Each structure stands twice: as C-alpha cells, then as structure tokens.
Amino acid sequence: MEEKTLFRALLFILLSTSVAAIRQPERSPVAVTRRAALENGLGRTPQMGWNSWNHFACNINEDIIRQIADAMVDSGLAKLGYDYINIDDCWAAYDRDSQGNLVANPSTFPSGIKVLADYVHGKGLKLGVYGDAGSFTCSNKMPGSLGYEEQDAKTFASWGVDYLKYDNCNDQGLSPQPRYINMSKALQNSGRNIFFSLCEWGVDDPATWASGVGNSWRTTGDIQDNWGSMTAIADANDKWASYAGPGGWNDPDMLEVGNGGMTTEEYRSHFSIWALAKAPLLIGCDIRSMSNDTKEILRNQNVIAVNQGLGWAIEWREGCSCSMEQRV
C-alpha cells in the first residue's frame, strides 16, 4: 500500500509540472525499432477525441453524435485538442445497396453520414467511422470491408470522413497484414487524407509492421472499466514503446475515464499512464453529463501537454521487472 501511495504521489508531482521541465528518456538510434511512418501527414501526435463504444456500444444514433459534438465544444474539450468524434460499430445498415455500397442505418442515422460529417465539421471537429477487415463487423450487425476496400474507402472519402477505426472480426481465416495493407492502400487512393486506426488487438504484433500501414495500431485486447483490466492493458502495451512516434502510435484502447467502474484516483492514474505512454486520448464516456472530477481529469493541460509534446513514450518497465499493478 505504501509503494502504491508513493508512486501516485510521484506521478502527481510529475504531471503537475510544466511539460518543459519533464525530461524525456534518452534513446540511442539502435534502440529505435519502429519503421518508416505512413506518409499521409496525419498523426504527428497521438490522436485525441471521443469514441462511442465504451459507453454506448450499439446504442447510438445521429442525435447522440450531434449532441456529443456540441458538448465537445461547449465543455472546452475541443479547444484542448479533442477533435475527433468517432462513431464505432453499428452505424450502417445490415445490407449494402444494389451497387454494393455501405449505407447508414435508416433507423438510427436517417440523414446519412455525409450530413452528419458536415455538422461535425461545422463545429470545427472531425468525424470518424468504424469498419472491419472481415466479412462482418464484430457486432455482426453491419458488413465488413473485406473485398470492398477500394469501394468503401472511396465512399468514406465522399462522405467527408476523417478517421477510420478498422476492426479484425470475421476474418475468414486470413492473415491480418494483407487485409490491413489493402485498406491502407485504398485509403491512400481515395482522394482524402483519412486517419487509419488499426484495431487488430495486437494478436499479430502490429507494432512491428504497422507503422507504414496506419497511424495507430492496437497493441492489446479490449479494455474493461476496472483497475485490473486497465493495469494489465498498460503492461501489455508497455513493451512496444520504442515502436511509437510521429505518424504512428501504439494504441492500448480507448479511455474509460468517467464510466463509473473505477475511483477518481484510479481514473486519474489511468489518464496519466495513457498520456505518458503517448497513447491516443480518446474519451469513452458520455461527455454530455460528465462529473466535475471527470472534467478535471480530461482537461488537465499539463497531462495533455506530456502526451502531445515532442519526445518518446515512457517505458514503464525500464529498470523494473514488476507489473503495473505492483508499480501503481
């Protein structure tokens, strides 16, 4: 208990300090193991924004997305760099249209994604959508893009989509690498710069090959809203720190801050660990009804500055063979 309290005290001191005073660990060129980054001009710093899945799962509609965009601006989060509004699974109809195009679910997104993108862009924000490198998405409620990569990428571009989270369900027994490379090429040929977020769950060690394919890559399984899951995810992500850098980032999954499964102190640690790891800061709670504690955590400008500033991700295991649970 004393070690846990001491670590949190040191972490608080670190993250209450001006980012200019924080010395990033030195690394020799030999220690840098990542490959050349994807040259689409995106992801020079870890992405910041919001994703629907952790709080809403499939219970989403266009009204919620509009309200989230409004809240992002009204809460002051947008001014701090949270600019992506990302719709996760379940936004599309079960069937493609007669030309094979993806279409928005007419019950939940009757205006279509293009109109929604225009609304989000009008707020000074960016819109993201979800897809899958298999025959169906993980919910099995909408088609995947396997075999439709070029067509779907052009559809996303025509709608004004800015971000694609690309999952790995229903893969037909095919290796992840060629499926993700195919969508990467399709996005590059779409006529629009679209942030490409690989959600391959780390099963094929994407940190070793994805820097030329996408702008971020999941290094772990899905996070759950509890302390044990969060610390285990942090440990699993930790070993890939040297592979991250401008243009491509390790992704230990979205933030759970504000969803109710951890204490305020634990959420503060969660946010700080993600920031120091140079992980994407994608809010996963309902920002329309945040508590004051949640607002304080997510709007901590010193912590955000550590995440968005120049420098390497912190390797929590350096000099320590213990787990994150033991360290925190």
One Martini backbone bead per residue (centre of mass of N, CA, C, O) as a GRO file, in nm:
protein
  328
    1MET     BB    1   0.057   0.063  -0.020
    2GLU     BB    2   0.300   0.256   0.000
    3GLU     BB    3   0.394   0.225  -0.296
    4LYS     BB    4   0.131   0.323  -0.424
    5THR     BB    5   0.131   0.605  -0.295
    6LEU     BB    6   0.408   0.699  -0.396
    7PHE     BB    7   0.358   0.679  -0.698
    8ARG     BB    8   0.120   0.881  -0.707
    9ALA     BB    9   0.280   1.120  -0.601
   10LEU     BB   10   0.489   1.129  -0.829
   11LEU     BB   11   0.285   1.153  -1.059
   12PHE     BB   12   0.165   1.421  -0.969
   13ILE     BB   13   0.421   1.586  -0.985
   14LEU     BB   14   0.485   1.539  -1.281
   15LEU     BB   15   0.182   1.640  -1.386
   16SER     BB   16   0.226   1.938  -1.242
   17THR     BB   17   0.441   1.991  -1.441
   18SER     BB   18   0.595   2.133  -1.668
   19VAL     BB   19   0.673   2.011  -1.974
   20ALA     BB   20   0.959   2.150  -1.993
   21ALA     BB   21   1.062   1.983  -1.724
   22ILE     BB   22   1.041   1.720  -1.885
   23ARG     BB   23   1.243   1.440  -1.917
   24GLN     BB   24   1.322   1.252  -2.164
   25PRO     BB   25   1.431   0.968  -2.264
   26GLU     BB   26   1.713   0.841  -2.378
   27ARG     BB   27   1.802   0.739  -2.720
   28SER     BB   28   1.926   0.534  -2.931
   29PRO     BB   29   1.913   0.440  -3.256
   30VAL     BB   30   1.905   0.132  -3.186
   31ALA     BB   31   1.637   0.149  -3.001
   32VAL     BB   32   1.493   0.215  -3.265
   33THR     BB   33   1.235  -0.004  -3.417
   34ARG     BB   34   1.086   0.155  -3.606
   35ARG     BB   35   0.936   0.241  -3.890
   36ALA     BB   36   0.825   0.393  -4.137
   37ALA     BB   37   0.590   0.616  -4.182
   38LEU     BB   38   0.297   0.716  -4.273
   39GLU     BB   39   0.238   0.938  -4.563
   40ASN     BB   40  -0.043   1.147  -4.463
   41GLY     BB   41   0.006   1.379  -4.229
   42LEU     BB   42  -0.077   1.212  -3.980
   43GLY     BB   43  -0.016   1.167  -3.648
   44ARG     BB   44   0.211   1.351  -3.504
   45THR     BB   45   0.015   1.299  -3.279
   46PRO     BB   46  -0.183   1.180  -3.070
   47GLN     BB   47  -0.495   1.114  -3.070
   48MET     BB   48  -0.798   1.313  -3.020
   49GLY     BB   49  -1.120   1.238  -2.849
   50TRP     BB   50  -1.405   1.032  -2.944
   51ASN     BB   51  -1.588   0.728  -2.845
   52SER     BB   52  -1.881   0.522  -2.838
   53TRP     BB   53  -1.841   0.229  -2.715
   54ASN     BB   54  -1.790   0.222  -2.398
   55HIS     BB   55  -2.090   0.347  -2.347
   56PHE     BB   56  -2.295   0.263  -2.607
   57ALA     BB   57  -2.221   0.090  -2.828
   58CYS     BB   58  -2.513   0.024  -3.022
   59ASN     BB   59  -2.654   0.290  -2.876
   60ILE     BB   60  -2.687   0.470  -3.155
   61ASN     BB   61  -2.713   0.808  -3.300
   62GLU     BB   62  -2.730   1.114  -3.452
   63ASP     BB   63  -2.811   1.276  -3.201
   64ILE     BB   64  -2.578   1.195  -3.020
   65ILE     BB   65  -2.349   1.296  -3.202
   66ARG     BB   66  -2.433   1.590  -3.202
   67GLN     BB   67  -2.423   1.628  -2.891
   68ILE     BB   68  -2.126   1.559  -2.862
   69ALA     BB   69  -2.019   1.787  -3.036
   70ASP     BB   70  -2.135   2.010  -2.864
   71ALA     BB   71  -1.991   1.924  -2.595
   72MET     BB   72  -1.700   1.951  -2.691
   73VAL     BB   73  -1.723   2.259  -2.713
   74ASP     BB   74  -1.872   2.356  -2.447
   75SER     BB   75  -1.645   2.216  -2.247
   76GLY     BB   76  -1.345   2.273  -2.393
   77LEU     BB   77  -1.212   2.022  -2.535
   78ALA     BB   78  -1.151   2.120  -2.821
   79LYS     BB   79  -0.931   2.335  -2.736
   80LEU     BB   80  -0.737   2.083  -2.629
   81GLY     BB   81  -0.769   1.860  -2.899
   82TYR     BB   82  -1.055   1.734  -2.913
   83ASP     BB   83  -1.156   1.639  -3.258
   84TYR     BB   84  -1.273   1.350  -3.252
   85ILE     BB   85  -1.575   1.189  -3.385
   86ASN     BB   86  -1.639   0.846  -3.310
   87ILE     BB   87  -1.794   0.592  -3.475
   88ASP     BB   88  -1.883   0.291  -3.415
   89ASP     BB   89  -2.049   0.037  -3.418
   90CYS     BB   90  -2.376   0.020  -3.592
   91TRP     BB   91  -2.427   0.248  -3.835
   92ALA     BB   92  -2.508   0.035  -4.041
   93ALA     BB   93  -2.646  -0.149  -4.254
   94TYR     BB   94  -2.670  -0.484  -4.320
   95ASP     BB   95  -2.695  -0.389  -4.616
   96ARG     BB   96  -2.617  -0.330  -4.918
   97ASP     BB   97  -2.654  -0.194  -5.197
   98SER     BB   98  -2.694  -0.250  -5.539
   99GLN     BB   99  -2.373  -0.136  -5.562
  100GLY     BB  100  -2.220  -0.215  -5.279
  101ASN     BB  101  -2.283  -0.001  -5.069
  102LEU     BB  102  -2.261   0.164  -4.799
  103VAL     BB  103  -2.514   0.226  -4.544
  104ALA     BB  104  -2.701   0.383  -4.342
  105ASN     BB  105  -2.901   0.352  -4.088
  106PRO     BB  106  -3.233   0.452  -4.119
  107SER     BB  107  -3.309   0.458  -3.805
  108THR     BB  108  -3.032   0.609  -3.677
  109PHE     BB  109  -2.919   0.744  -3.978
  110PRO     BB  110  -3.119   0.913  -4.185
  111SER     BB  111  -2.917   1.146  -4.299
  112GLY     BB  112  -2.642   1.045  -4.290
  113ILE     BB  113  -2.298   1.086  -4.295
  114LYS     BB  114  -2.257   1.347  -4.453
  115VAL     BB  115  -2.434   1.531  -4.278
  116LEU     BB  116  -2.284   1.472  -4.015
  117ALA     BB  117  -2.007   1.571  -4.106
  118ASP     BB  118  -2.094   1.861  -4.158
  119TYR     BB  119  -2.168   1.923  -3.866
  120VAL     BB  120  -1.895   1.860  -3.736
  121HIS     BB  121  -1.730   2.057  -3.911
  122GLY     BB  122  -1.893   2.312  -3.812
  123LYS     BB  123  -1.741   2.270  -3.517
  124GLY     BB  124  -1.428   2.196  -3.582
  125LEU     BB  125  -1.445   1.892  -3.646
  126LYS     BB  126  -1.416   1.530  -3.663
  127LEU     BB  127  -1.498   1.232  -3.848
  128GLY     BB  128  -1.565   0.896  -3.747
  129VAL     BB  129  -1.540   0.551  -3.840
  130TYR     BB  130  -1.637   0.208  -3.880
  131GLY     BB  131  -1.462  -0.104  -3.943
  132ASP     BB  132  -1.378  -0.418  -4.126
  133ALA     BB  133  -1.145  -0.698  -4.211
  134GLY     BB  134  -1.420  -0.842  -4.285
  135SER     BB  135  -1.742  -0.953  -4.347
  136PHE     BB  136  -1.793  -0.855  -4.050
  137THR     BB  137  -1.850  -0.717  -3.778
  138CYS     BB  138  -1.849  -0.768  -3.435
  139SER     BB  139  -2.175  -0.746  -3.421
  140ASN     BB  140  -2.313  -0.853  -3.695
  141LYS     BB  141  -2.473  -0.566  -3.817
  142MET     BB  142  -2.240  -0.517  -4.037
  143PRO     BB  143  -2.041  -0.475  -4.287
  144GLY     BB  144  -1.755  -0.547  -4.415
  145SER     BB  145  -1.444  -0.480  -4.626
  146LEU     BB  146  -1.391  -0.744  -4.749
  147GLY     BB  147  -1.340  -0.677  -5.095
  148TYR     BB  148  -1.420  -0.336  -5.043
  149GLU     BB  149  -1.197  -0.125  -5.007
  150GLU     BB  150  -1.214   0.080  -5.241
  151GLN     BB  151  -1.515   0.146  -5.217
  152ASP     BB  152  -1.519   0.235  -4.916
  153ALA     BB  153  -1.305   0.455  -4.926
  154LYS     BB  154  -1.462   0.633  -5.127
  155THR     BB  155  -1.708   0.668  -4.951
  156PHE     BB  156  -1.576   0.804  -4.712
  157ALA     BB  157  -1.463   1.043  -4.873
  158SER     BB  158  -1.743   1.148  -4.983
  159TRP     BB  159  -1.843   1.209  -4.677
  160GLY     BB  160  -1.591   1.327  -4.496
  161VAL     BB  161  -1.406   1.138  -4.366
  162ASP     BB  162  -1.125   1.129  -4.108
  163TYR     BB  163  -1.178   0.831  -3.977
  164LEU     BB  164  -1.054   0.483  -3.928
  165LYS     BB  165  -1.180   0.210  -3.766
  166TYR     BB  166  -1.020  -0.125  -3.787
  167ASP     BB  167  -1.121  -0.429  -3.755
  168ASN     BB  168  -1.095  -0.822  -3.682
  169CYS     BB  169  -1.350  -0.963  -3.773
  170ASN     BB  170  -1.434  -1.207  -3.973
  171ASP     BB  171  -1.147  -1.316  -4.141
  172GLN     BB  172  -1.146  -1.603  -4.292
  173GLY     BB  173  -0.843  -1.694  -4.201
  174LEU     BB  174  -0.679  -1.436  -4.242
  175SER     BB  175  -0.428  -1.239  -4.247
  176PRO     BB  176  -0.385  -0.921  -4.137
  177GLN     BB  177  -0.181  -0.768  -4.313
  178PRO     BB  178  -0.317  -0.766  -4.601
  179ARG     BB  179  -0.587  -0.639  -4.506
  180TYR     BB  180  -0.463  -0.368  -4.404
  181ILE     BB  181  -0.306  -0.289  -4.655
  182ASN     BB  182  -0.547  -0.263  -4.847
  183MET     BB  183  -0.682  -0.026  -4.695
  184SER     BB  184  -0.449   0.168  -4.697
  185LYS     BB  185  -0.436   0.197  -5.006
  186ALA     BB  186  -0.728   0.289  -5.044
  187LEU     BB  187  -0.707   0.549  -4.879
  188GLN     BB  188  -0.473   0.673  -5.053
  189ASN     BB  189  -0.681   0.651  -5.319
  190SER     BB  190  -0.944   0.839  -5.228
  191GLY     BB  191  -0.868   1.168  -5.196
  192ARG     BB  192  -0.829   1.137  -4.873
  193ASN     BB  193  -0.730   1.215  -4.556
  194ILE     BB  194  -0.718   0.923  -4.343
  195PHE     BB  195  -0.729   0.804  -4.047
  196PHE     BB  196  -0.555   0.496  -3.946
  197SER     BB  197  -0.706   0.250  -3.730
  198LEU     BB  198  -0.581  -0.031  -3.588
  199CYS     BB  199  -0.791  -0.325  -3.477
  200GLU     BB  200  -0.598  -0.615  -3.394
  201TRP     BB  201  -0.517  -0.659  -3.072
  202GLY     BB  202  -0.203  -0.766  -3.109
  203VAL     BB  203  -0.183  -1.066  -3.238
  204ASP     BB  204   0.052  -0.964  -3.477
  205ASP     BB  205   0.240  -0.741  -3.393
  206PRO     BB  206   0.192  -0.440  -3.530
  207ALA     BB  207   0.439  -0.270  -3.436
  208THR     BB  208   0.635  -0.426  -3.654
  209TRP     BB  209   0.435  -0.328  -3.933
  210ALA     BB  210   0.225  -0.057  -3.910
  211SER     BB  211   0.375   0.223  -3.967
  212GLY     BB  212   0.316   0.195  -4.297
  213VAL     BB  213  -0.016   0.165  -4.264
  214GLY     BB  214  -0.071   0.338  -3.998
  215ASN     BB  215  -0.141   0.569  -3.718
  216SER     BB  216  -0.252   0.317  -3.554
  217TRP     BB  217  -0.220   0.042  -3.300
  218ARG     BB  218  -0.322  -0.222  -3.153
  219THR     BB  219  -0.175  -0.400  -2.854
  220THR     BB  220  -0.460  -0.503  -2.744
  221GLY     BB  221  -0.713  -0.571  -2.588
  222ASP     BB  222  -0.992  -0.499  -2.436
  223ILE     BB  223  -1.111  -0.273  -2.233
  224GLN     BB  224  -1.200  -0.231  -1.893
  225ASP     BB  225  -1.387  -0.084  -1.614
  226ASN     BB  226  -1.099  -0.155  -1.448
  227TRP     BB  227  -0.808  -0.183  -1.281
  228GLY     BB  228  -0.700  -0.457  -1.385
  229SER     BB  229  -0.733  -0.402  -1.686
  230MET     BB  230  -0.571  -0.141  -1.712
  231THR     BB  231  -0.295  -0.253  -1.607
  232ALA     BB  232  -0.271  -0.485  -1.812
  233ILE     BB  233  -0.273  -0.305  -2.061
  234ALA     BB  234  -0.023  -0.139  -1.988
  235ASP     BB  235   0.172  -0.378  -1.991
  236ALA     BB  236   0.124  -0.476  -2.286
  237ASN     BB  237   0.208  -0.195  -2.418
  238ASP     BB  238   0.499  -0.130  -2.307
  239LYS     BB  239   0.698  -0.301  -2.506
  240TRP     BB  240   0.623  -0.088  -2.765
  241ALA     BB  241   0.740   0.204  -2.729
  242SER     BB  242   0.973   0.217  -2.964
  243TYR     BB  243   0.746   0.217  -3.211
  244ALA     BB  244   0.674   0.502  -3.148
  245GLY     BB  245   0.556   0.795  -3.341
  246PRO     BB  246   0.539   1.006  -3.575
  247GLY     BB  247   0.244   0.869  -3.748
  248GLY     BB  248   0.271   0.632  -3.505
  249TRP     BB  249   0.068   0.447  -3.258
  250ASN     BB  250   0.008   0.315  -2.970
  251ASP     BB  251  -0.298   0.115  -2.875
  252PRO     BB  252  -0.471   0.055  -2.554
  253ASP     BB  253  -0.724   0.201  -2.592
  254MET     BB  254  -0.973   0.346  -2.460
  255LEU     BB  255  -1.114   0.547  -2.242
  256GLU     BB  256  -1.280   0.517  -1.902
  257VAL     BB  257  -1.324   0.788  -1.811
  258GLY     BB  258  -1.645   0.821  -1.642
  259ASN     BB  259  -1.795   0.517  -1.628
  260GLY     BB  260  -1.770   0.399  -1.297
  261GLY     BB  261  -1.541   0.153  -1.233
  262MET     BB  262  -1.371   0.379  -1.093
  263THR     BB  263  -1.190   0.582  -0.933
  264THR     BB  264  -1.068   0.889  -0.943
  265GLU     BB  265  -0.774   0.804  -0.893
  266GLU     BB  266  -0.769   0.583  -1.110
  267TYR     BB  267  -0.839   0.768  -1.348
  268ARG     BB  268  -0.593   0.948  -1.318
  269SER     BB  269  -0.391   0.725  -1.375
  270HIS     BB  270  -0.494   0.638  -1.647
  271PHE     BB  271  -0.447   0.908  -1.794
  272SER     BB  272  -0.143   0.933  -1.728
  273ILE     BB  273  -0.043   0.673  -1.859
  274TRP     BB  274  -0.139   0.737  -2.146
  275ALA     BB  275   0.023   0.994  -2.177
  276LEU     BB  276   0.313   0.873  -2.129
  277ALA     BB  277   0.262   0.651  -2.371
  278LYS     BB  278   0.142   0.793  -2.622
  279ALA     BB  279  -0.159   0.766  -2.629
  280PRO     BB  280  -0.459   0.776  -2.714
  281LEU     BB  281  -0.717   1.035  -2.649
  282LEU     BB  282  -1.014   0.858  -2.609
  283ILE     BB  283  -1.309   0.917  -2.517
  284GLY     BB  284  -1.569   0.694  -2.336
  285CYS     BB  285  -1.780   0.891  -2.242
  286ASP     BB  286  -2.045   1.100  -2.143
  287ILE     BB  287  -2.000   1.441  -2.213
  288ARG     BB  288  -2.292   1.550  -2.130
  289SER     BB  289  -2.242   1.410  -1.809
  290MET     BB  290  -2.007   1.517  -1.646
  291SER     BB  291  -1.812   1.531  -1.397
  292ASN     BB  292  -1.592   1.725  -1.236
  293ASP     BB  293  -1.369   1.511  -1.222
  294THR     BB  294  -1.367   1.439  -1.521
  295LYS     BB  295  -1.301   1.717  -1.627
  296GLU     BB  296  -1.033   1.752  -1.478
  297ILE     BB  297  -0.885   1.519  -1.610
  298LEU     BB  298  -0.939   1.583  -1.925
  299ARG     BB  299  -0.830   1.906  -1.871
  300ASN     BB  300  -0.531   1.846  -1.822
  301GLN     BB  301  -0.276   2.026  -1.959
  302ASN     BB  302  -0.019   1.882  -1.860
  303VAL     BB  303  -0.091   1.599  -1.957
  304ILE     BB  304  -0.143   1.666  -2.252
  305ALA     BB  305   0.143   1.780  -2.308
  306VAL     BB  306   0.288   1.512  -2.275
  307ASN     BB  307   0.138   1.363  -2.506
  308GLN     BB  308   0.189   1.606  -2.737
  309GLY     BB  309   0.476   1.613  -2.708
  310LEU     BB  310   0.787   1.583  -2.746
  311GLY     BB  311   0.882   1.246  -2.756
  312TRP     BB  312   0.882   0.962  -2.580
  313ALA     BB  313   0.774   0.692  -2.462
  314ILE     BB  314   0.714   0.547  -2.165
  315GLU     BB  315   0.890   0.291  -1.995
  316TRP     BB  316   0.775   0.123  -1.723
  317ARG     BB  317   0.996  -0.125  -1.714
  318GLU     BB  318   1.233   0.039  -1.653
  319GLY     BB  319   1.404  -0.115  -1.397
  320CYS     BB  320   1.144  -0.321  -1.395
  321SER     BB  321   0.977  -0.645  -1.323
  322CYS     BB  322   0.712  -0.539  -1.266
  323SER     BB  323   0.394  -0.465  -1.251
  324MET     BB  324   0.156  -0.230  -1.265
  325GLU     BB  325   0.014  -0.315  -1.005
  326GLN     BB  326   0.278  -0.291  -0.833
  327ARG     BB  327   0.352   0.008  -0.912
  328VAL     BB  328   0.044   0.129  -0.852
   0.00000   0.00000   0.00000
